[in-house]
Amino acid sequence: MAKQLDYHTIRKIFTRFQEAEPEPKGELEHTNAYTLVVAVALSAQATDVGVNKATRDLFKIADTPQKMLDLGEDRLIGYIKTIGLYRNKAKNVMKLSRILVDDYGGQVPNSRAALESLPGVGRKTANVVLNMWWGQPTQAVDTHIFRVGNRTGIAPGKDVVAVERAIEDHIPADFQLHAHHWLILHGRYVCKARKPICANCLIRDLCPFEDKTL
């Protein structure tokens, strides 16, 4: 774990990220708040590419909680069986759809507490939905962000909550909205787990990672 970087270095880092990708976007395909919730819930321990392949046809016929309930669990499984843990995920999708219909009039709530109360929706999923759909500066810490935060010193922490707080505390406010997308994309395509591509890294000169690749 690297030491926490200073404010000025972090501002330089995110200025570079912003110049390279001014409006970073999440890679999970969705059409509304509900399909975003479902897509993020399905993405646990799965790739965005794999989830998108499974949901493209699914969301054409089940893009609301009621339509998902009408589809039924068995037919839902037919669409998502290529995704890891699909049986348990299917049960959670049906349960959260029922709650949204019964308790929220079929609408996805825009509070973290309400989102986290839904089956299969944890803190990370809630933060993704709040950020991507409602434009709140929430930080959804996944394995990529956890790795990048600790390697670079941008947001070091022993667990995901500590990294989330470090992002909120140390990244300048004007970068908060897109911070987690920049970090995810950097971790996914450059600062990879086993062999980071340091030669292509925008922030190589600012990063204290000792095991940089040549």
PDB file of C-alpha atoms in Angstrom:
ATOM      1  CA  MET A   1       0.000   0.000   0.000  1.00  0.00           C
ATOM      2  CA  ALA A   2       1.446   3.341  -1.057  1.00  0.00           C
ATOM      3  CA  LYS A   3       1.280   6.395   1.174  1.00  0.00           C
ATOM      4  CA  GLN A   4      -1.500   8.889   0.592  1.00  0.00           C
ATOM      5  CA  LEU A   5      -0.547  11.303  -2.188  1.00  0.00           C
ATOM      6  CA  ASP A   6      -0.733  15.030  -1.562  1.00  0.00           C
ATOM      7  CA  TYR A   7      -3.527  17.219  -2.911  1.00  0.00           C
ATOM      8  CA  HIS A   8      -1.490  18.814  -5.693  1.00  0.00           C
ATOM      9  CA  THR A   9      -0.304  15.478  -7.092  1.00  0.00           C
ATOM     10  CA  ILE A  10      -3.837  14.086  -7.059  1.00  0.00           C
ATOM     11  CA  ARG A  11      -5.084  17.185  -8.886  1.00  0.00           C
ATOM     12  CA  LYS A  12      -2.413  16.670 -11.564  1.00  0.00           C
ATOM     13  CA  ILE A  13      -3.445  13.020 -11.931  1.00  0.00           C
ATOM     14  CA  PHE A  14      -7.140  13.741 -12.392  1.00  0.00           C
ATOM     15  CA  THR A  15      -6.441  16.672 -14.679  1.00  0.00           C
ATOM     16  CA  ARG A  16      -4.681  14.203 -16.973  1.00  0.00           C
ATOM     17  CA  PHE A  17      -7.518  11.691 -16.711  1.00  0.00           C
ATOM     18  CA  GLN A  18     -10.012  14.438 -17.552  1.00  0.00           C
ATOM     19  CA  GLU A  19      -8.013  15.680 -20.532  1.00  0.00           C
ATOM     20  CA  ALA A  20      -7.776  12.150 -21.918  1.00  0.00           C
ATOM     21  CA  GLU A  21     -11.454  11.273 -21.281  1.00  0.00           C
ATOM     22  CA  PRO A  22     -13.604  14.300 -20.353  1.00  0.00           C
ATOM     23  CA  GLU A  23     -16.861  12.333 -19.970  1.00  0.00           C
ATOM     24  CA  PRO A  24     -16.067   8.752 -18.916  1.00  0.00           C
ATOM     25  CA  LYS A  25     -18.989   6.340 -19.012  1.00  0.00           C
ATOM     26  CA  GLY A  26     -19.767   3.064 -17.311  1.00  0.00           C
ATOM     27  CA  GLU A  27     -19.660   0.092 -19.668  1.00  0.00           C
ATOM     28  CA  LEU A  28     -22.807  -1.703 -18.466  1.00  0.00           C
ATOM     29  CA  GLU A  29     -25.621  -1.288 -20.982  1.00  0.00           C
ATOM     30  CA  HIS A  30     -28.958  -0.052 -19.608  1.00  0.00           C
ATOM     31  CA  THR A  31     -32.008   1.931 -20.655  1.00  0.00           C
ATOM     32  CA  ASN A  32     -33.371   3.222 -17.342  1.00  0.00           C
ATOM     33  CA  ALA A  33     -32.721   3.165 -13.605  1.00  0.00           C
ATOM     34  CA  TYR A  34     -34.256  -0.287 -13.231  1.00  0.00           C
ATOM     35  CA  THR A  35     -32.182  -1.960 -15.940  1.00  0.00           C
ATOM     36  CA  LEU A  36     -29.099  -0.289 -14.463  1.00  0.00           C
ATOM     37  CA  VAL A  37     -29.856  -1.782 -11.041  1.00  0.00           C
ATOM     38  CA  VAL A  38     -30.342  -5.226 -12.576  1.00  0.00           C
ATOM     39  CA  ALA A  39     -27.204  -4.976 -14.720  1.00  0.00           C
ATOM     40  CA  VAL A  40     -25.012  -3.912 -11.803  1.00  0.00           C
ATOM     41  CA  ALA A  41     -26.473  -6.636  -9.563  1.00  0.00           C
ATOM     42  CA  LEU A  42     -25.722  -9.218 -12.261  1.00  0.00           C
ATOM     43  CA  SER A  43     -22.168  -7.927 -12.697  1.00  0.00           C
ATOM     44  CA  ALA A  44     -20.915  -9.160  -9.312  1.00  0.00           C
ATOM     45  CA  GLN A  45     -18.059 -11.595 -10.000  1.00  0.00           C
ATOM     46  CA  ALA A  46     -18.731 -11.245 -13.729  1.00  0.00           C
ATOM     47  CA  THR A  47     -17.449  -9.044 -16.549  1.00  0.00           C
ATOM     48  CA  ASP A  48     -19.383  -6.126 -17.997  1.00  0.00           C
ATOM     49  CA  VAL A  49     -18.966  -7.689 -21.442  1.00  0.00           C
ATOM     50  CA  GLY A  50     -20.556 -10.934 -20.267  1.00  0.00           C
ATOM     51  CA  VAL A  51     -23.436  -9.128 -18.567  1.00  0.00           C
ATOM     52  CA  ASN A  52     -24.113  -6.988 -21.635  1.00  0.00           C
ATOM     53  CA  LYS A  53     -24.324 -10.065 -23.854  1.00  0.00           C
ATOM     54  CA  ALA A  54     -26.892 -11.589 -21.515  1.00  0.00           C
ATOM     55  CA  THR A  55     -29.013  -8.494 -20.952  1.00  0.00           C
ATOM     56  CA  ARG A  56     -29.321  -7.116 -24.487  1.00  0.00           C
ATOM     57  CA  ASP A  57     -32.189  -9.457 -25.332  1.00  0.00           C
ATOM     58  CA  LEU A  58     -33.488  -9.578 -21.759  1.00  0.00           C
ATOM     59  CA  PHE A  59     -34.017  -5.827 -21.473  1.00  0.00           C
ATOM     60  CA  LYS A  60     -35.928  -5.753 -24.758  1.00  0.00           C
ATOM     61  CA  ILE A  61     -38.772  -7.617 -23.061  1.00  0.00           C
ATOM     62  CA  ALA A  62     -38.224  -6.934 -19.344  1.00  0.00           C
ATOM     63  CA  ASP A  63     -37.160  -3.352 -18.717  1.00  0.00           C
ATOM     64  CA  THR A  64     -39.456  -2.670 -15.743  1.00  0.00           C
ATOM     65  CA  PRO A  65     -39.999  -4.499 -12.454  1.00  0.00           C
ATOM     66  CA  GLN A  66     -43.491  -5.619 -13.475  1.00  0.00           C
ATOM     67  CA  LYS A  67     -42.323  -6.951 -16.829  1.00  0.00           C
ATOM     68  CA  MET A  68     -39.582  -8.892 -15.033  1.00  0.00           C
ATOM     69  CA  LEU A  69     -42.155 -10.415 -12.686  1.00  0.00           C
ATOM     70  CA  ASP A  70     -44.320 -11.309 -15.669  1.00  0.00           C
ATOM     71  CA  LEU A  71     -41.310 -12.956 -17.318  1.00  0.00           C
ATOM     72  CA  GLY A  72     -40.764 -15.194 -14.302  1.00  0.00           C
ATOM     73  CA  GLU A  73     -37.662 -16.652 -12.711  1.00  0.00           C
ATOM     74  CA  ASP A  74     -37.308 -19.689 -14.985  1.00  0.00           C
ATOM     75  CA  ARG A  75     -37.376 -17.607 -18.165  1.00  0.00           C
ATOM     76  CA  LEU A  76     -35.041 -15.056 -16.612  1.00  0.00           C
ATOM     77  CA  ILE A  77     -32.523 -17.836 -15.960  1.00  0.00           C
ATOM     78  CA  GLY A  78     -32.645 -18.685 -19.639  1.00  0.00           C
ATOM     79  CA  TYR A  79     -31.279 -15.227 -20.436  1.00  0.00           C
ATOM     80  CA  ILE A  80     -28.617 -14.984 -17.733  1.00  0.00           C
ATOM     81  CA  LYS A  81     -27.343 -18.567 -17.385  1.00  0.00           C
ATOM     82  CA  THR A  82     -23.994 -17.582 -18.936  1.00  0.00           C
ATOM     83  CA  ILE A  83     -23.323 -15.305 -15.950  1.00  0.00           C
ATOM     84  CA  GLY A  84     -21.686 -16.660 -12.817  1.00  0.00           C
ATOM     85  CA  LEU A  85     -23.969 -17.385  -9.847  1.00  0.00           C
ATOM     86  CA  TYR A  86     -26.943 -16.950 -12.177  1.00  0.00           C
ATOM     87  CA  ARG A  87     -29.452 -18.924 -10.077  1.00  0.00           C
ATOM     88  CA  ASN A  88     -28.941 -16.844  -6.958  1.00  0.00           C
ATOM     89  CA  LYS A  89     -28.846 -13.651  -9.013  1.00  0.00           C
ATOM     90  CA  ALA A  90     -32.122 -14.583 -10.694  1.00  0.00           C
ATOM     91  CA  LYS A  91     -33.777 -15.046  -7.304  1.00  0.00           C
ATOM     92  CA  ASN A  92     -32.510 -11.640  -6.169  1.00  0.00           C
ATOM     93  CA  VAL A  93     -33.708  -9.921  -9.351  1.00  0.00           C
ATOM     94  CA  MET A  94     -37.186 -11.349  -8.862  1.00  0.00           C
ATOM     95  CA  LYS A  95     -37.228 -10.381  -5.168  1.00  0.00           C
ATOM     96  CA  LEU A  96     -36.043  -6.822  -5.769  1.00  0.00           C
ATOM     97  CA  SER A  97     -38.543  -6.461  -8.619  1.00  0.00           C
ATOM     98  CA  ARG A  98     -41.373  -7.504  -6.304  1.00  0.00           C
ATOM     99  CA  ILE A  99     -40.247  -4.992  -3.663  1.00  0.00           C
ATOM    100  CA  LEU A 100     -40.021  -2.202  -6.240  1.00  0.00           C
ATOM    101  CA  VAL A 101     -43.552  -2.947  -7.448  1.00  0.00           C
ATOM    102  CA  ASP A 102     -45.100  -3.373  -3.994  1.00  0.00           C
ATOM    103  CA  ASP A 103     -43.250  -0.690  -2.042  1.00  0.00           C
ATOM    104  CA  TYR A 104     -42.062   1.880  -4.580  1.00  0.00           C
ATOM    105  CA  GLY A 105     -44.726   1.927  -7.266  1.00  0.00           C
ATOM    106  CA  GLY A 106     -42.378   0.260  -9.740  1.00  0.00           C
ATOM    107  CA  GLN A 107     -39.819   3.067  -9.430  1.00  0.00           C
ATOM    108  CA  VAL A 108     -36.202   2.753  -8.336  1.00  0.00           C
ATOM    109  CA  PRO A 109     -35.570   4.825  -5.179  1.00  0.00           C
ATOM    110  CA  ASN A 110     -32.795   7.406  -5.249  1.00  0.00           C
ATOM    111  CA  SER A 111     -31.469   6.961  -1.711  1.00  0.00           C
ATOM    112  CA  ARG A 112     -28.539   4.741  -0.786  1.00  0.00           C
ATOM    113  CA  ALA A 113     -30.347   3.249   2.204  1.00  0.00           C
ATOM    114  CA  ALA A 114     -33.376   2.254   0.127  1.00  0.00           C
ATOM    115  CA  LEU A 115     -31.221   0.818  -2.643  1.00  0.00           C
ATOM    116  CA  GLU A 116     -29.087  -1.173  -0.214  1.00  0.00           C
ATOM    117  CA  SER A 117     -32.232  -2.713   1.274  1.00  0.00           C
ATOM    118  CA  LEU A 118     -32.962  -4.450  -2.045  1.00  0.00           C
ATOM    119  CA  PRO A 119     -31.877  -8.111  -2.369  1.00  0.00           C
ATOM    120  CA  GLY A 120     -28.585  -8.434  -4.217  1.00  0.00           C
ATOM    121  CA  VAL A 121     -27.868  -4.706  -4.004  1.00  0.00           C
ATOM    122  CA  GLY A 122     -24.905  -3.764  -1.852  1.00  0.00           C
ATOM    123  CA  ARG A 123     -23.101  -0.504  -1.236  1.00  0.00           C
ATOM    124  CA  LYS A 124     -21.164  -0.682  -4.512  1.00  0.00           C
ATOM    125  CA  THR A 125     -24.284  -1.286  -6.601  1.00  0.00           C
ATOM    126  CA  ALA A 126     -26.137   1.515  -4.839  1.00  0.00           C
ATOM    127  CA  ASN A 127     -23.265   3.929  -5.451  1.00  0.00           C
ATOM    128  CA  VAL A 128     -23.086   3.005  -9.148  1.00  0.00           C
ATOM    129  CA  VAL A 129     -26.815   3.685  -9.590  1.00  0.00           C
ATOM    130  CA  LEU A 130     -26.706   6.951  -7.649  1.00  0.00           C
ATOM    131  CA  ASN A 131     -23.743   8.115  -9.712  1.00  0.00           C
ATOM    132  CA  MET A 132     -24.683   6.952 -13.197  1.00  0.00           C
ATOM    133  CA  TRP A 133     -28.418   7.626 -13.092  1.00  0.00           C
ATOM    134  CA  TRP A 134     -28.842  10.506 -10.671  1.00  0.00           C
ATOM    135  CA  GLY A 135     -25.482  12.177 -11.116  1.00  0.00           C
ATOM    136  CA  GLN A 136     -24.452  12.021  -7.479  1.00  0.00           C
ATOM    137  CA  PRO A 137     -20.688  12.091  -6.718  1.00  0.00           C
ATOM    138  CA  THR A 138     -20.733   8.643  -5.105  1.00  0.00           C
ATOM    139  CA  GLN A 139     -17.761   6.286  -5.312  1.00  0.00           C
ATOM    140  CA  ALA A 140     -18.378   2.643  -6.211  1.00  0.00           C
ATOM    141  CA  VAL A 141     -15.204   0.851  -5.152  1.00  0.00           C
ATOM    142  CA  ASP A 142     -14.601  -2.410  -7.009  1.00  0.00           C
ATOM    143  CA  THR A 143     -11.436  -4.524  -7.280  1.00  0.00           C
ATOM    144  CA  HIS A 144      -9.970  -2.191  -9.914  1.00  0.00           C
ATOM    145  CA  ILE A 145     -10.418   0.948  -7.822  1.00  0.00           C
ATOM    146  CA  PHE A 146      -9.187  -0.809  -4.690  1.00  0.00           C
ATOM    147  CA  ARG A 147      -6.015  -1.861  -6.529  1.00  0.00           C
ATOM    148  CA  VAL A 148      -5.374   1.497  -8.202  1.00  0.00           C
ATOM    149  CA  GLY A 149      -6.131   3.445  -5.039  1.00  0.00           C
ATOM    150  CA  ASN A 150      -3.593   1.456  -3.064  1.00  0.00           C
ATOM    151  CA  ARG A 151      -0.907   1.116  -5.728  1.00  0.00           C
ATOM    152  CA  THR A 152      -0.825   4.784  -6.626  1.00  0.00           C
ATOM    153  CA  GLY A 153      -1.533   6.360  -3.264  1.00  0.00           C
ATOM    154  CA  ILE A 154      -4.537   8.179  -4.722  1.00  0.00           C
ATOM    155  CA  ALA A 155      -6.828   6.523  -2.174  1.00  0.00           C
ATOM    156  CA  PRO A 156      -5.119   3.906  -0.002  1.00  0.00           C
ATOM    157  CA  GLY A 157      -7.165   1.819   2.408  1.00  0.00           C
ATOM    158  CA  LYS A 158      -7.346  -1.628   3.957  1.00  0.00           C
ATOM    159  CA  ASP A 159     -10.895  -2.273   2.732  1.00  0.00           C
ATOM    160  CA  VAL A 160     -13.329  -0.903   0.167  1.00  0.00           C
ATOM    161  CA  VAL A 161     -15.034   1.454   2.621  1.00  0.00           C
ATOM    162  CA  ALA A 162     -11.668   2.956   3.602  1.00  0.00           C
ATOM    163  CA  VAL A 163     -10.775   3.464  -0.063  1.00  0.00           C
ATOM    164  CA  GLU A 164     -14.196   5.021  -0.715  1.00  0.00           C
ATOM    165  CA  ARG A 165     -13.657   7.469   2.139  1.00  0.00           C
ATOM    166  CA  ALA A 166     -10.130   8.256   0.942  1.00  0.00           C
ATOM    167  CA  ILE A 167     -11.506   9.127  -2.495  1.00  0.00           C
ATOM    168  CA  GLU A 168     -14.142  11.384  -0.953  1.00  0.00           C
ATOM    169  CA  ASP A 169     -11.595  13.023   1.367  1.00  0.00           C
ATOM    170  CA  HIS A 170      -8.648  13.519  -0.976  1.00  0.00           C
ATOM    171  CA  ILE A 171      -9.852  13.858  -4.577  1.00  0.00           C
ATOM    172  CA  PRO A 172     -10.773  17.466  -5.418  1.00  0.00           C
ATOM    173  CA  ALA A 173     -14.507  18.138  -5.510  1.00  0.00           C
ATOM    174  CA  ASP A 174     -14.556  19.075  -9.195  1.00  0.00           C
ATOM    175  CA  PHE A 175     -13.376  15.550 -10.095  1.00  0.00           C
ATOM    176  CA  GLN A 176     -15.665  13.623  -7.720  1.00  0.00           C
ATOM    177  CA  LEU A 177     -18.509  12.965 -10.167  1.00  0.00           C
ATOM    178  CA  HIS A 178     -16.375  10.993 -12.620  1.00  0.00           C
ATOM    179  CA  ALA A 179     -13.634   9.827 -10.237  1.00  0.00           C
ATOM    180  CA  HIS A 180     -14.718   6.212  -9.949  1.00  0.00           C
ATOM    181  CA  HIS A 181     -15.106   5.834 -13.718  1.00  0.00           C
ATOM    182  CA  TRP A 182     -11.628   7.190 -14.391  1.00  0.00           C
ATOM    183  CA  LEU A 183     -10.171   4.857 -11.767  1.00  0.00           C
ATOM    184  CA  ILE A 184     -12.100   1.803 -12.992  1.00  0.00           C
ATOM    185  CA  LEU A 185     -11.060   2.351 -16.602  1.00  0.00           C
ATOM    186  CA  HIS A 186      -7.454   2.946 -15.566  1.00  0.00           C
ATOM    187  CA  GLY A 187      -7.436  -0.266 -13.542  1.00  0.00           C
ATOM    188  CA  ARG A 188      -9.216  -2.293 -16.210  1.00  0.00           C
ATOM    189  CA  TYR A 189      -7.070  -1.287 -19.177  1.00  0.00           C
ATOM    190  CA  VAL A 190      -3.750   0.050 -17.856  1.00  0.00           C
ATOM    191  CA  CYS A 191      -3.064  -0.597 -14.173  1.00  0.00           C
ATOM    192  CA  LYS A 192      -3.926  -4.279 -14.453  1.00  0.00           C
ATOM    193  CA  ALA A 193      -3.615  -6.683 -11.556  1.00  0.00           C
ATOM    194  CA  ARG A 194      -0.886  -9.040 -12.755  1.00  0.00           C
ATOM    195  CA  LYS A 195       0.991  -6.955 -15.299  1.00  0.00           C
ATOM    196  CA  PRO A 196       0.253  -3.241 -15.355  1.00  0.00           C
ATOM    197  CA  ILE A 197       1.018  -1.542 -18.667  1.00  0.00           C
ATOM    198  CA  CYS A 198       3.129   1.198 -17.138  1.00  0.00           C
ATOM    199  CA  ALA A 199       4.606   2.209 -20.507  1.00  0.00           C
ATOM    200  CA  ASN A 200       1.153   3.439 -21.548  1.00  0.00           C
ATOM    201  CA  CYS A 201       0.284   5.050 -18.223  1.00  0.00           C
ATOM    202  CA  LEU A 202      -0.715   8.716 -18.184  1.00  0.00           C
ATOM    203  CA  ILE A 203       0.415   9.127 -14.593  1.00  0.00           C
ATOM    204  CA  ARG A 204       3.576   7.014 -14.529  1.00  0.00           C
ATOM    205  CA  ASP A 205       5.783   9.908 -13.421  1.00  0.00           C
ATOM    206  CA  LEU A 206       3.388  10.723 -10.557  1.00  0.00           C
ATOM    207  CA  CYS A 207       2.857   7.139  -9.367  1.00  0.00           C
ATOM    208  CA  PRO A 208       4.995   5.755  -6.501  1.00  0.00           C
ATOM    209  CA  PHE A 209       4.344   2.080  -7.424  1.00  0.00           C
ATOM    210  CA  GLU A 210       7.710   0.366  -6.905  1.00  0.00           C
ATOM    211  CA  ASP A 211       7.182  -2.534  -9.323  1.00  0.00           C
ATOM    212  CA  LYS A 212       6.565  -0.557 -12.492  1.00  0.00           C
ATOM    213  CA  THR A 213       6.858  -2.585 -15.667  1.00  0.00           C
ATOM    214  CA  LEU A 214       9.211  -1.465 -18.408  1.00  0.00           C
TER     215      LEU A 214
END
